[in-house]
Amino acid sequence: MPEQFQRKYRLIVGHESILIDKADIEFEVIRTLSSEPNDCEIIVYGLKEKTRQRIISADTPPVSLWAGYEDKIGLIFLGDARDCWSEHIKTDSYTHINSGDSERKLRTARINKTFKVGTPVLTVMAEIIKVLEISPGNLGQQISPLTLLEGSVNYVNGVTFSGSASKSLTRICQSCGVTYSIQ
């Protein structure tokens, strides 16, 4: 497959940065505007047993997929593997890598922070985003200030977020009548 139409790819998997760029692969990247991580499904054909074992034994390994043509290759997916497994059918081996954008941080990042009376909603969101270690994207480019459903741009009372950072971000977005999407 890589030689067809001068296509090129580079797949880097795991904390050890396992480079795969010669094997045949099949992939699908699904991007949405929902708050769920974007998905990337990858199948790598014919990896050596040792390489397969290094991939499937890693705990939520990072995944980066670059693809394009001979003269231009670009990053099309960067995330964390949810699940990796191998299968053999007759004499062929297939390594499956199911991954999502910021998957690990969305599942594990925790926040425990109190904000005083009058803190702007945007400031609280920015703090949660920092905990998630994701880019704020277009958060600061809102046409009008982000407001709570009752119309305030600041918290009238103090507020505490404790627990899952992604659930806290979802909660504050719902309070403002908006949703977030990680791209």
Short mmCIF file of C-alpha atoms in Angstrom, two decimals:
data_model
loop_
_atom_site.label_atom_id
_atom_site.label_comp_id
_atom_site.label_asym_id
_atom_site.label_seq_id
_atom_site.Cartn_x
_atom_site.Cartn_y
_atom_site.Cartn_z
CA MET A 1 0.00 0.00 0.00
CA PRO A 2 2.65 2.66 0.81
CA GLU A 3 4.01 2.59 -2.74
CA GLN A 4 0.62 3.17 -4.37
CA PHE A 5 0.27 6.71 -5.68
CA GLN A 6 3.43 7.65 -3.72
CA ARG A 7 1.49 7.45 -0.46
CA LYS A 8 3.48 7.63 2.75
CA TYR A 9 2.63 7.16 6.39
CA ARG A 10 4.39 7.10 9.73
CA LEU A 11 2.81 5.48 12.77
CA ILE A 12 4.44 5.96 16.16
CA VAL A 13 3.03 3.88 19.03
CA GLY A 14 3.89 3.56 22.67
CA HIS A 15 6.02 5.17 25.30
CA GLU A 16 9.04 3.59 23.58
CA SER A 17 8.12 5.35 20.30
CA ILE A 18 7.78 2.25 18.14
CA LEU A 19 8.04 3.48 14.55
CA ILE A 20 6.01 1.66 11.92
CA ASP A 21 6.37 2.94 8.38
CA LYS A 22 6.98 -0.07 6.17
CA ALA A 23 4.14 -2.48 7.00
CA ASP A 24 0.78 -2.37 5.26
CA ILE A 25 -1.81 -0.52 7.31
CA GLU A 26 -5.45 0.38 7.16
CA PHE A 27 -6.84 3.28 9.17
CA GLU A 28 -9.95 5.35 9.72
CA VAL A 29 -10.05 8.64 11.61
CA ILE A 30 -13.50 9.87 12.66
CA ARG A 31 -13.72 13.49 13.76
CA THR A 32 -16.83 15.00 15.29
CA LEU A 33 -17.72 18.15 17.16
CA SER A 34 -19.01 16.19 20.16
CA SER A 35 -17.24 16.22 23.52
CA GLU A 36 -16.32 12.56 23.05
CA PRO A 37 -12.76 11.92 21.83
CA ASN A 38 -12.26 11.65 18.08
CA ASP A 39 -11.65 8.04 17.07
CA CYS A 40 -8.82 6.44 15.15
CA GLU A 41 -8.97 2.77 14.20
CA ILE A 42 -5.73 1.30 12.83
CA ILE A 43 -4.94 -2.20 11.60
CA VAL A 44 -1.29 -3.05 10.96
CA TYR A 45 -0.57 -6.16 8.91
CA GLY A 46 2.34 -8.52 9.42
CA LEU A 47 4.19 -7.07 12.40
CA LYS A 48 6.79 -9.24 14.07
CA GLU A 49 5.66 -10.98 17.26
CA LYS A 50 8.03 -8.96 19.45
CA THR A 51 6.69 -5.64 18.08
CA ARG A 52 3.07 -6.78 18.47
CA GLN A 53 3.70 -7.75 22.10
CA ARG A 54 5.35 -4.40 22.89
CA ILE A 55 2.30 -2.58 21.52
CA ILE A 56 -0.43 -4.68 23.14
CA SER A 57 1.29 -4.89 26.53
CA ALA A 58 1.62 -1.09 26.92
CA ASP A 59 -0.82 0.77 29.18
CA THR A 60 -2.78 3.29 27.02
CA PRO A 61 0.18 3.99 24.75
CA PRO A 62 0.33 7.28 22.86
CA VAL A 63 -0.45 7.03 19.14
CA SER A 64 0.54 9.46 16.40
CA LEU A 65 -0.34 8.88 12.78
CA TRP A 66 1.18 10.89 9.95
CA ALA A 67 0.00 10.38 6.37
CA GLY A 68 0.19 11.99 2.98
CA TYR A 69 2.16 11.72 -0.21
CA GLU A 70 5.85 11.44 -1.05
CA ASP A 71 6.42 15.20 -1.00
CA LYS A 72 4.08 16.15 1.86
CA ILE A 73 3.20 14.19 4.99
CA GLY A 74 1.22 15.63 7.90
CA LEU A 75 -0.04 14.69 11.33
CA ILE A 76 -3.63 13.44 11.03
CA PHE A 77 -4.12 11.92 14.47
CA LEU A 78 -2.56 12.28 17.92
CA GLY A 79 -4.09 10.49 20.88
CA ASP A 80 -3.95 7.54 23.26
CA ALA A 81 -4.80 3.91 22.59
CA ARG A 82 -7.92 2.59 24.29
CA ASP A 83 -7.35 -0.97 23.26
CA CYS A 84 -4.71 -2.92 21.32
CA TRP A 85 -4.93 -6.54 20.30
CA SER A 86 -3.62 -8.98 17.70
CA GLU A 87 -5.21 -11.78 15.81
CA HIS A 88 -4.00 -14.43 13.41
CA ILE A 89 -6.04 -15.59 10.46
CA LYS A 90 -4.36 -18.45 8.62
CA THR A 91 -0.77 -17.22 8.10
CA ASP A 92 -1.46 -13.48 8.50
CA SER A 93 -1.24 -11.39 11.65
CA TYR A 94 -3.30 -8.27 12.28
CA THR A 95 -2.60 -5.75 15.03
CA HIS A 96 -5.58 -3.55 15.94
CA ILE A 97 -5.13 -0.19 17.64
CA ASN A 98 -8.29 1.59 18.79
CA SER A 99 -7.54 5.11 20.04
CA GLY A 100 -9.00 8.51 20.91
CA ASP A 101 -7.85 12.15 21.17
CA SER A 102 -6.66 12.96 24.71
CA GLU A 103 -8.18 9.67 25.82
CA ARG A 104 -5.96 9.16 28.84
CA LYS A 105 -6.31 12.69 30.26
CA LEU A 106 -10.09 12.72 29.75
CA ARG A 107 -10.36 9.52 31.79
CA THR A 108 -7.81 10.22 34.52
CA ALA A 109 -7.31 13.98 35.05
CA ARG A 110 -8.69 15.17 38.38
CA ILE A 111 -9.37 18.66 39.65
CA ASN A 112 -9.78 19.88 43.22
CA LYS A 113 -10.02 23.65 43.18
CA THR A 114 -12.19 26.36 44.69
CA PHE A 115 -12.85 29.66 42.92
CA LYS A 116 -13.84 32.77 44.87
CA VAL A 117 -16.94 34.92 44.41
CA GLY A 118 -16.84 36.91 41.16
CA THR A 119 -14.50 34.60 39.25
CA PRO A 120 -15.22 34.81 35.50
CA VAL A 121 -16.62 31.66 33.91
CA LEU A 122 -13.88 31.84 31.27
CA THR A 123 -11.18 31.76 33.99
CA VAL A 124 -12.71 28.64 35.56
CA MET A 125 -12.91 26.91 32.17
CA ALA A 126 -9.30 27.82 31.41
CA GLU A 127 -8.16 26.27 34.72
CA ILE A 128 -10.00 23.03 33.99
CA ILE A 129 -8.50 22.94 30.48
CA LYS A 130 -5.02 23.38 31.98
CA VAL A 131 -5.61 20.36 34.24
CA LEU A 132 -6.65 18.34 31.17
CA GLU A 133 -3.44 19.44 29.43
CA ILE A 134 -5.25 20.24 26.20
CA SER A 135 -5.11 23.30 24.01
CA PRO A 136 -7.72 25.96 24.79
CA GLY A 137 -8.40 26.18 21.06
CA ASN A 138 -10.91 28.91 20.32
CA LEU A 139 -12.09 29.36 23.92
CA GLY A 140 -10.78 32.94 24.12
CA GLN A 141 -12.23 33.85 20.72
CA GLN A 142 -15.87 33.89 21.78
CA ILE A 143 -17.90 36.56 19.98
CA SER A 144 -19.51 37.54 23.26
CA PRO A 145 -18.42 36.71 26.83
CA LEU A 146 -19.28 33.23 28.00
CA THR A 147 -22.25 33.51 30.34
CA LEU A 148 -24.03 31.21 32.72
CA LEU A 149 -27.65 30.42 31.88
CA GLU A 150 -28.88 33.06 34.33
CA GLY A 151 -26.90 35.68 32.35
CA SER A 152 -23.88 36.27 34.58
CA VAL A 153 -20.31 36.24 33.19
CA ASN A 154 -18.96 35.72 36.73
CA TYR A 155 -19.83 33.25 39.45
CA VAL A 156 -22.13 35.07 41.89
CA ASN A 157 -21.10 32.63 44.64
CA GLY A 158 -17.82 30.79 45.00
CA VAL A 159 -17.64 27.46 43.25
CA THR A 160 -15.66 24.27 43.85
CA PHE A 161 -14.84 21.59 41.32
CA SER A 162 -13.63 18.31 42.74
CA GLY A 163 -13.32 15.05 40.82
CA SER A 164 -13.08 14.24 37.14
CA ALA A 165 -11.80 17.25 35.17
CA SER A 166 -13.67 16.21 32.00
CA LYS A 167 -16.95 15.87 33.91
CA SER A 168 -16.31 19.29 35.49
CA LEU A 169 -15.76 20.79 32.04
CA THR A 170 -18.97 19.17 30.81
CA ARG A 171 -20.84 20.55 33.83
CA ILE A 172 -19.62 24.11 33.35
CA CYS A 173 -20.37 23.97 29.62
CA GLN A 174 -23.91 22.78 30.33
CA SER A 175 -24.29 25.70 32.78
CA CYS A 176 -23.43 28.03 29.89
CA GLY A 177 -25.57 26.28 27.27
CA VAL A 178 -22.55 25.23 25.18
CA THR A 179 -20.56 22.07 24.49
CA TYR A 180 -16.86 21.47 23.99
CA SER A 181 -15.00 19.48 21.40
CA ILE A 182 -11.35 18.38 21.46
CA GLN A 183 -9.71 18.39 18.05
#
